[in-house]
CSV table of C-alpha atoms and ligand atoms in Angstrom, one decimal:
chain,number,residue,atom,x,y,z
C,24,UNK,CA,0.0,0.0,0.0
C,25,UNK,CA,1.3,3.3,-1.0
C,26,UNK,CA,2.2,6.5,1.6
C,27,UNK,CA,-0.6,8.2,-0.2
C,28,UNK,CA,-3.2,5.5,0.1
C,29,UNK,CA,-2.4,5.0,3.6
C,30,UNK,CA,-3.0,8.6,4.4
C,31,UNK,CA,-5.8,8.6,2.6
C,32,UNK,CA,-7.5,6.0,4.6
C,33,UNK,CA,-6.4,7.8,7.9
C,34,UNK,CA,-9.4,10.3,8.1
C,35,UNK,CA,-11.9,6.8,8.0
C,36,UNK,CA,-9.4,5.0,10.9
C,37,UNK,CA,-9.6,8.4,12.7
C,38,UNK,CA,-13.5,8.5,12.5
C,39,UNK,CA,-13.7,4.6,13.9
C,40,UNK,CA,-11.0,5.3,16.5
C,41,UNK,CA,-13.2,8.7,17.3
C,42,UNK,CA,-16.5,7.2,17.1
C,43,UNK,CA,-15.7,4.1,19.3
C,44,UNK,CA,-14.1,6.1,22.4
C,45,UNK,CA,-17.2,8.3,22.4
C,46,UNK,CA,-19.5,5.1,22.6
C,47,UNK,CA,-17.2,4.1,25.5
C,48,UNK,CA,-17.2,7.4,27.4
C,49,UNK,CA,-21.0,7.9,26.4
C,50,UNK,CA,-21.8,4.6,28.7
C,51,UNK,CA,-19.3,5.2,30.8
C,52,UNK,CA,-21.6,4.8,33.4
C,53,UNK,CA,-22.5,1.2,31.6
C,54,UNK,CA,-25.1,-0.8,30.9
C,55,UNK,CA,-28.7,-1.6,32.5
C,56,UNK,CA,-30.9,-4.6,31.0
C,57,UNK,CA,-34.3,-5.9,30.9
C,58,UNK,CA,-33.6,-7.7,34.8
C,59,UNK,CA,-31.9,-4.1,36.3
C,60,UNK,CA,-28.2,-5.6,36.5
C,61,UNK,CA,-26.0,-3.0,35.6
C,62,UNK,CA,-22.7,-4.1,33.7
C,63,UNK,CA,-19.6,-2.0,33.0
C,64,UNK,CA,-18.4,-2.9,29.8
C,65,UNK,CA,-19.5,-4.0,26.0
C,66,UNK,CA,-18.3,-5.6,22.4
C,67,UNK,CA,-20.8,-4.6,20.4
C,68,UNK,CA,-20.4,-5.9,16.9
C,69,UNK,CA,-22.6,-5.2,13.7
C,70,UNK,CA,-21.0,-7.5,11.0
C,71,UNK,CA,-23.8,-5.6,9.1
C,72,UNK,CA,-22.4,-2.2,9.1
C,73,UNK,CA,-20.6,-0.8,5.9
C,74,UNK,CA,-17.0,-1.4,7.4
C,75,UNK,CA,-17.3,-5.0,6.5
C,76,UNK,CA,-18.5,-7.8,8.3
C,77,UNK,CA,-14.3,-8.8,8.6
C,78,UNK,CA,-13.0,-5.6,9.5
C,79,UNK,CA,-15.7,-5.5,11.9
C,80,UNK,CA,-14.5,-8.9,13.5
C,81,UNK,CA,-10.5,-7.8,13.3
C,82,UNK,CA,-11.3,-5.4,16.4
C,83,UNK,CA,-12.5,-7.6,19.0
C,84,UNK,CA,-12.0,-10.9,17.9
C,85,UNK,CA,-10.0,-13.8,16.6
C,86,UNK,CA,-10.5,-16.7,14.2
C,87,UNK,CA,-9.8,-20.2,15.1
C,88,UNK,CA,-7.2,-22.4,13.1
C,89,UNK,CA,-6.7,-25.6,15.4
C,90,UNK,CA,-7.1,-28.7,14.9
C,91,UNK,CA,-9.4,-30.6,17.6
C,92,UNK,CA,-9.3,-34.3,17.4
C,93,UNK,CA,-12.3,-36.1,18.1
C,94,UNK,CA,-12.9,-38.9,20.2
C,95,UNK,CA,-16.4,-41.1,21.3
C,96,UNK,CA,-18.0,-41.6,18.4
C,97,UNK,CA,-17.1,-39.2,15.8
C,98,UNK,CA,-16.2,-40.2,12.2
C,99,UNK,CA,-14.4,-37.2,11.7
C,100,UNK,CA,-11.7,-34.8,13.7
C,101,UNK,CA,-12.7,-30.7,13.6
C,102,UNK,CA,-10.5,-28.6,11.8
C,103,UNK,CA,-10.8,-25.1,12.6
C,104,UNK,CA,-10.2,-23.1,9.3
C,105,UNK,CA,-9.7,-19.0,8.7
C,106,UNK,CA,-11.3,-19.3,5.2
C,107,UNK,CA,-14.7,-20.7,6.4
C,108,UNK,CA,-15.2,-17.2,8.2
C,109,UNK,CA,-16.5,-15.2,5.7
C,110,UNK,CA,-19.0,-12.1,5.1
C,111,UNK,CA,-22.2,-14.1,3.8
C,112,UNK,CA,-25.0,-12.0,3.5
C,113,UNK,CA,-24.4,-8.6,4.2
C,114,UNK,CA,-23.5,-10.4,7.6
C,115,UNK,CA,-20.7,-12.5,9.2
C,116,UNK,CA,-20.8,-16.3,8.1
C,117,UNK,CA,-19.5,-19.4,10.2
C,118,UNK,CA,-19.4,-21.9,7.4
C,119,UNK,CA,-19.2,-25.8,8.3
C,120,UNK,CA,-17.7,-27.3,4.5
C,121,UNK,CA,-19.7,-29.8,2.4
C,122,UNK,CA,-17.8,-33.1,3.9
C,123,UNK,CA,-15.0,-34.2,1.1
C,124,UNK,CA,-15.3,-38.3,2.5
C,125,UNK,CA,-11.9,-38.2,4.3
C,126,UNK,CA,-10.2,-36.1,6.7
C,127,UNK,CA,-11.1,-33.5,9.1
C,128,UNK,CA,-14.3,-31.3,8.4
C,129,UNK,CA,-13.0,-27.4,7.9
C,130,UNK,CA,-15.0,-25.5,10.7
C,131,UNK,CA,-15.5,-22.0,11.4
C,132,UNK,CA,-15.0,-20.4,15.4
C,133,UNK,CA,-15.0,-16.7,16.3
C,134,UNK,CA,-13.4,-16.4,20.1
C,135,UNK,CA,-13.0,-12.9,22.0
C,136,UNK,CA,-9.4,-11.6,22.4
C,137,UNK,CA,-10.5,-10.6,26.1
C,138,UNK,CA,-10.3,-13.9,28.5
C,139,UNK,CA,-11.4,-11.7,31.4
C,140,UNK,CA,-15.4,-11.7,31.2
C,141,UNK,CA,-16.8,-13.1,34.4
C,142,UNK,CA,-20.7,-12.6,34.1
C,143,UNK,CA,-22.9,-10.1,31.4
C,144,UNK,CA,-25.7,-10.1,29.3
C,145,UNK,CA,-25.2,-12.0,26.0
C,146,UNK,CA,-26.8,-11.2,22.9
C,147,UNK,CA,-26.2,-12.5,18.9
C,148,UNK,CA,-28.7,-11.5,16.1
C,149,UNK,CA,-28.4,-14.8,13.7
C,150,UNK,CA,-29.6,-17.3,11.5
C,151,UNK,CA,-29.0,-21.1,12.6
C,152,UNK,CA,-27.6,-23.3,9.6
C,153,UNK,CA,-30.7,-25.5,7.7
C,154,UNK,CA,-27.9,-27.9,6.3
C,155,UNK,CA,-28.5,-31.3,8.5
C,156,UNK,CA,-25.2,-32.3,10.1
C,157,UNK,CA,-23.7,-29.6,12.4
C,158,UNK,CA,-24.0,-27.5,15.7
C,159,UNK,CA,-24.2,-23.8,15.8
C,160,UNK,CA,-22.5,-22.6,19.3
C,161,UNK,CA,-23.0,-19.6,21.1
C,162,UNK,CA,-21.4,-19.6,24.4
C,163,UNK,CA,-18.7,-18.9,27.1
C,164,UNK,CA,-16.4,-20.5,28.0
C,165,UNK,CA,-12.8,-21.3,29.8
C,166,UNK,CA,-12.6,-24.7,29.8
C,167,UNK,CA,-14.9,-28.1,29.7
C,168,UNK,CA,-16.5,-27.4,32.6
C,169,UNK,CA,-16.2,-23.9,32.9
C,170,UNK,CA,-19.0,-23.2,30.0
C,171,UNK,CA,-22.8,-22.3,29.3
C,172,UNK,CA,-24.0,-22.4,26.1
C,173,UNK,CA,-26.9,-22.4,23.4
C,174,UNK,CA,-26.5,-24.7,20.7
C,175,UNK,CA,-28.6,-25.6,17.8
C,176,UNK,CA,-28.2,-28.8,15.7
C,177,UNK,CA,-29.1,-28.8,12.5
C,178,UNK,CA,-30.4,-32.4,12.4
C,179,UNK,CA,-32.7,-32.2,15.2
C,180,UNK,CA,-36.2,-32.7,14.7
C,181,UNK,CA,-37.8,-29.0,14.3
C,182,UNK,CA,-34.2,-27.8,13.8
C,183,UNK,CA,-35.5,-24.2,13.1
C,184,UNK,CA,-37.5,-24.1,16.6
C,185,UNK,CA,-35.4,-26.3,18.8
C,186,UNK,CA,-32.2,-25.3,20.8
C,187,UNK,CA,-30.3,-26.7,23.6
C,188,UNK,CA,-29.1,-24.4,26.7
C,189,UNK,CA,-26.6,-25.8,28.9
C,190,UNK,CA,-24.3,-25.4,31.4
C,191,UNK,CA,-21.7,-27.7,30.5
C,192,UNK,CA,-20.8,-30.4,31.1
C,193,UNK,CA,-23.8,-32.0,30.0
C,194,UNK,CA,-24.1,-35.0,30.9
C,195,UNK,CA,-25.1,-34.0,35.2
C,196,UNK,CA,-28.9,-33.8,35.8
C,197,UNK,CA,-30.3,-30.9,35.9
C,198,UNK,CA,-27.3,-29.1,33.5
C,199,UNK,CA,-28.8,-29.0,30.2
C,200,UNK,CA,-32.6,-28.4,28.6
C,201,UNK,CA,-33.9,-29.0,25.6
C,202,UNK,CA,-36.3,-26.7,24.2
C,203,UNK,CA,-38.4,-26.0,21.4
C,204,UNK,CA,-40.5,-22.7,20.8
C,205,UNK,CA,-43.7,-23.1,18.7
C,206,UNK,CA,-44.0,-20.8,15.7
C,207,UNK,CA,-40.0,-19.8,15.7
C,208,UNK,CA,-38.2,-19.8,13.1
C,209,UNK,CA,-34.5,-19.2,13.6
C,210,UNK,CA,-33.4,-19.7,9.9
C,211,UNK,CA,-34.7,-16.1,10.1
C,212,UNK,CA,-32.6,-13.5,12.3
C,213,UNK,CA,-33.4,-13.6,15.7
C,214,UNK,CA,-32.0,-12.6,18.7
C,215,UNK,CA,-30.7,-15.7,20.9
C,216,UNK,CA,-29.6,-14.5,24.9
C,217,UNK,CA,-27.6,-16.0,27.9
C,218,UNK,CA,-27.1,-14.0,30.8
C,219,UNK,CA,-24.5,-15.4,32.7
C,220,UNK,CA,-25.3,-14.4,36.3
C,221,UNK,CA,-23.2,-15.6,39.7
C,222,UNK,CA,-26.0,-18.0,40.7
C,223,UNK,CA,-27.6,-19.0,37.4
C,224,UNK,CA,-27.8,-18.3,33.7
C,225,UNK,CA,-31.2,-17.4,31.6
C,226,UNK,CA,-31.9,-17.7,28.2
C,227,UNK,CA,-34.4,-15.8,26.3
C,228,UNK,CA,-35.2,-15.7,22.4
C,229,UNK,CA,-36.0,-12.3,20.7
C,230,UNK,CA,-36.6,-10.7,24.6
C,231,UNK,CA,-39.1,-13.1,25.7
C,232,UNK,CA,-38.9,-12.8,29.4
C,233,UNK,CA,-41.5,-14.0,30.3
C,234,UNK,CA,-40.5,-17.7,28.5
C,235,UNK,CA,-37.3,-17.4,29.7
C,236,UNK,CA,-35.1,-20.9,30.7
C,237,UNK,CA,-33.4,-20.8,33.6
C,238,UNK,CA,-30.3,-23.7,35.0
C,239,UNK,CA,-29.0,-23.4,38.1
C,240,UNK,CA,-26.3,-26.1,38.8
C,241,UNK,CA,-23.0,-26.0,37.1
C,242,UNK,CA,-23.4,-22.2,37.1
C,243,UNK,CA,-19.7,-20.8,35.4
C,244,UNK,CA,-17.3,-19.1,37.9
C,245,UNK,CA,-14.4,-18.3,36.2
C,246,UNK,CA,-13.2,-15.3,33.8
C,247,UNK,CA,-13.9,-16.6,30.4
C,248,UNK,CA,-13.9,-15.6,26.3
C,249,UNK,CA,-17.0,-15.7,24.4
C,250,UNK,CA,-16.9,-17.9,21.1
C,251,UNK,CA,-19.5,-18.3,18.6
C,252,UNK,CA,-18.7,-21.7,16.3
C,253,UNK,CA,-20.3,-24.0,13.3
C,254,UNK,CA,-18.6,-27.4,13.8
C,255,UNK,CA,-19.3,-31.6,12.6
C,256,UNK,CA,-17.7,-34.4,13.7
C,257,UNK,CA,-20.2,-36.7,12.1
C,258,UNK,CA,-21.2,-37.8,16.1
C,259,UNK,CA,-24.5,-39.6,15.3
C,260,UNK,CA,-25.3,-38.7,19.2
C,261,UNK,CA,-25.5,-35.1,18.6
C,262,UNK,CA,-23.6,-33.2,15.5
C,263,UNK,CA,-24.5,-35.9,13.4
C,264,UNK,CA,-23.3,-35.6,9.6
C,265,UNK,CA,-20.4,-34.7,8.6
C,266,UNK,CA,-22.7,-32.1,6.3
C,267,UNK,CA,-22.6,-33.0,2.6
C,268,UNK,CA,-23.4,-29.1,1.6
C,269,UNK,CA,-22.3,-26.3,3.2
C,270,UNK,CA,-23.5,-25.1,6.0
C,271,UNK,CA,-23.9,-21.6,7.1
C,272,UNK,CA,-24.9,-19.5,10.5
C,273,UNK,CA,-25.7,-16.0,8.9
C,274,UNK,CA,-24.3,-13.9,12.3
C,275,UNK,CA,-25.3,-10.1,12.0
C,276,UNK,CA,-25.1,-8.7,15.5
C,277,UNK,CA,-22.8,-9.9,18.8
C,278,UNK,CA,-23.8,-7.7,22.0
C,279,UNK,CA,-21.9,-8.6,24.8
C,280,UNK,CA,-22.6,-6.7,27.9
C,281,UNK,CA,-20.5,-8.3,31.1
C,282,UNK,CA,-18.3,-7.2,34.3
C,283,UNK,CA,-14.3,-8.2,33.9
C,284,UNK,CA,-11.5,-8.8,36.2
C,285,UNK,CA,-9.8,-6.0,34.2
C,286,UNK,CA,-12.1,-2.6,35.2
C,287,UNK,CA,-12.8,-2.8,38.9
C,288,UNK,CA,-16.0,-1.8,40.4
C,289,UNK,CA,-14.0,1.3,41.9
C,290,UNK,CA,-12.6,2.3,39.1
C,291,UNK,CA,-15.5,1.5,36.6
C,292,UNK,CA,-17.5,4.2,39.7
C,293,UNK,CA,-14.4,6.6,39.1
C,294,UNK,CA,-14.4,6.6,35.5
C,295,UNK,CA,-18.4,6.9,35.8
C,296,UNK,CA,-18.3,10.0,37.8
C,297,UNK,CA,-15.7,11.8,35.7
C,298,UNK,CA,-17.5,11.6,32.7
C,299,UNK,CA,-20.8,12.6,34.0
C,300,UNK,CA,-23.7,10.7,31.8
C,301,UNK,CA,-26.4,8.7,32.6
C,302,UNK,CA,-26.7,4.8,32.5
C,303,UNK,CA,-27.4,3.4,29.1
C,304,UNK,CA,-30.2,1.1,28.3
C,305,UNK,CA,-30.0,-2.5,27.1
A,409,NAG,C1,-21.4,-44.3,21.3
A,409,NAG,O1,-22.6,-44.8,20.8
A,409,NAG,C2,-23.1,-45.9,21.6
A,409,NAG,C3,-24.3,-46.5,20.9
A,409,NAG,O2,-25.3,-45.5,20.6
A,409,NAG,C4,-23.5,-45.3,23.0
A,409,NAG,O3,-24.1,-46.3,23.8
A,409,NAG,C5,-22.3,-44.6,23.6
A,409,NAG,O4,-22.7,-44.0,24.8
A,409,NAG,C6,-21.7,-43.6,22.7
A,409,NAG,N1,-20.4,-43.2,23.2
A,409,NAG,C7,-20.1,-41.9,23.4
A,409,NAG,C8,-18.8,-41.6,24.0
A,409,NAG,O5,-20.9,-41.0,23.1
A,410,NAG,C1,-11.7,-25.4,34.6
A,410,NAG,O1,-11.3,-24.2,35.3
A,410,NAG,C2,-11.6,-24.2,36.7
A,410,NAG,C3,-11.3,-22.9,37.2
A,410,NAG,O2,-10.0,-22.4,36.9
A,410,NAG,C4,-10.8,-25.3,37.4
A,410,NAG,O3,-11.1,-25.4,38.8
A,410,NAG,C5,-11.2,-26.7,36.8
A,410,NAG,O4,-10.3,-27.7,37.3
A,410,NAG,C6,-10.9,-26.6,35.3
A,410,NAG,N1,-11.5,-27.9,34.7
A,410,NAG,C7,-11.0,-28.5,33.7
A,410,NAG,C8,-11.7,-29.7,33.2
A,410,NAG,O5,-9.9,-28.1,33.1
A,411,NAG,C1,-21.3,-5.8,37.6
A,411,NAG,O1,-20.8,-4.5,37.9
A,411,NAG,C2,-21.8,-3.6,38.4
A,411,NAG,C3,-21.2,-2.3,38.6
A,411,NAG,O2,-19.9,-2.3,39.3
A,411,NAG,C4,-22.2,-4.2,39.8
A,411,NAG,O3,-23.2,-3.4,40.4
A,411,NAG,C5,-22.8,-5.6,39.6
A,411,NAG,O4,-23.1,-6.2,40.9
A,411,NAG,C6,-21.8,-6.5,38.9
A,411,NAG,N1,-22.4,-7.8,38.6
A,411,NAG,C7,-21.9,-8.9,38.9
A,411,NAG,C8,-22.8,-10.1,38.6
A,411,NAG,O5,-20.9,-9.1,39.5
């Protein structure tokens, strides 16, 4: 790139770097939601917006590339792959890859740089995958048992209405639930929520509190990243496939309100009383 093109992409990168401190210092005093908790920090990403859905993903998060070998009764290891996040859309896509007959399946994950989040609000505006064969994740998460998610399986019955919350790992009584909501359609964009709070996490599709899913046991306690993933591994127990099209989650907002271990509640106060402005609304 030329000195000439660089500079004349600066006023643009000036304007972003411009337009997201003033969002911070305009919520400085955070972020209240539909229950009242109050949280001090966000990563709000529209993979809609003119930027690019990409560009938009370079600020605040990173792409997977690992290789995950499978065990149980997979058919197929999980290779994470930089190619099969894409902009699909006018949105961010999270591709799964038609399954070639050998080798891994190329998979698509999204994680948060930050590994500090301990509790928030969590909030994606998607479109699950209609291609049988894979799980759509939405979730924190630190380790195997330090995780709470929503997943949807493409090859469940009522794929399009039916999702899985869970606070892993699955298998204890009482840690996962299996839902379906009459007259949903998630091909469609909808907006799919955990709130991760100290003594349990919620779920709630497009704001419905009222038919919200609570789990209490297993509740995460540990500061975590958020990922968002589209994954096989041919598992007739749950992932089933591998897909033989691909298979796409169309992802055009991530919301993450949430506390850290990096902004203290004293200095998140200070920082709130400096700049003066009233809480935001979520
Ligand atoms: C593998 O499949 C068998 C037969 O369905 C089942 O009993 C077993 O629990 C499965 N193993 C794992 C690790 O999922
Ligand atoms: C997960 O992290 C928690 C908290 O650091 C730790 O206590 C636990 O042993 C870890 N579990 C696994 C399976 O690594
Ligand atoms: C998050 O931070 C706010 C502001 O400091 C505090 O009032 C709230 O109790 C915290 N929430 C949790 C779950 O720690």
């Amino acid at each position: 790139m030329s000195f000439l093109t660089l500079l004349s992409l600066l006023p643009a990168v000036l304007a972003i770097a411009v337009s997201k401190d003033a969002a911070a210092a305009s919520c400085a005093c955070g972020f209240v939601d539909s229950n009242n908790n109050v949280w001090r920090e966000s990563i709000v990403s529209d993979f809609t917006s003119a930027a690019g859905a990409l560009s938009v993903l370079a600020n605040d998060w990173a792409i997977a590339a690992d290789h995950e070998p499978q065990g149980g009764n997979a058919t197929a290891d999980i290779q994470y792959t930089t190619a099969n996040v894409l902009e699909h859309n006018d949105a961010l896509g999270l591709k799964a890859s038609a399954y070639t007959g050998s080798g891994s399946v190329n998979c698509a994950e999204i994680f948060t740089k930050r590994k500090d989040i301990l509790y928030g609000t969590f909030r994606t505006r998607s479109g699950v995958p209609s291609t049988p064969g894979v799980v759509f994740g939405f979730f924190t998460y630190i380790n195997d048992s330090q995780e709470s998610d929503i997943e949807f399986l493409s090859s469940d019955v009522n794929y399009y209405q039916h999702v899985h919350y869970t606070n892993q790992p699955g298998q204890t009584a009482g840690a996962t639930q299996d839902v379906q909501i009459p007259g949903a359609d998630f091909t469609a964009p909808g907006e799919h929520r955990i709130d991760w709070l100290p003594s349990q996490t919620r779920y709630y599709y497009n704001g419905n509190v009222a038919a919200e899913h609570t789990i209490t046991i297993q509740v995460p306690n540990t500061p975590s990243e958020f990922i968002l993933n589209v994954w096989s591994n041919g598992d007739p127990g749950w992932s089933r496939g591998p897909p033989t099209a691909d298979a796409y989650a169309t992802v055009q907002t991530v919301s993450l309100y949430f506390n850290s271990t990096s902004l203290s509640a004293s200095q998140f106060q200070q920082n709130c009383q400096s700049a003066g402005v009233p809480v935001c609304r979520i």
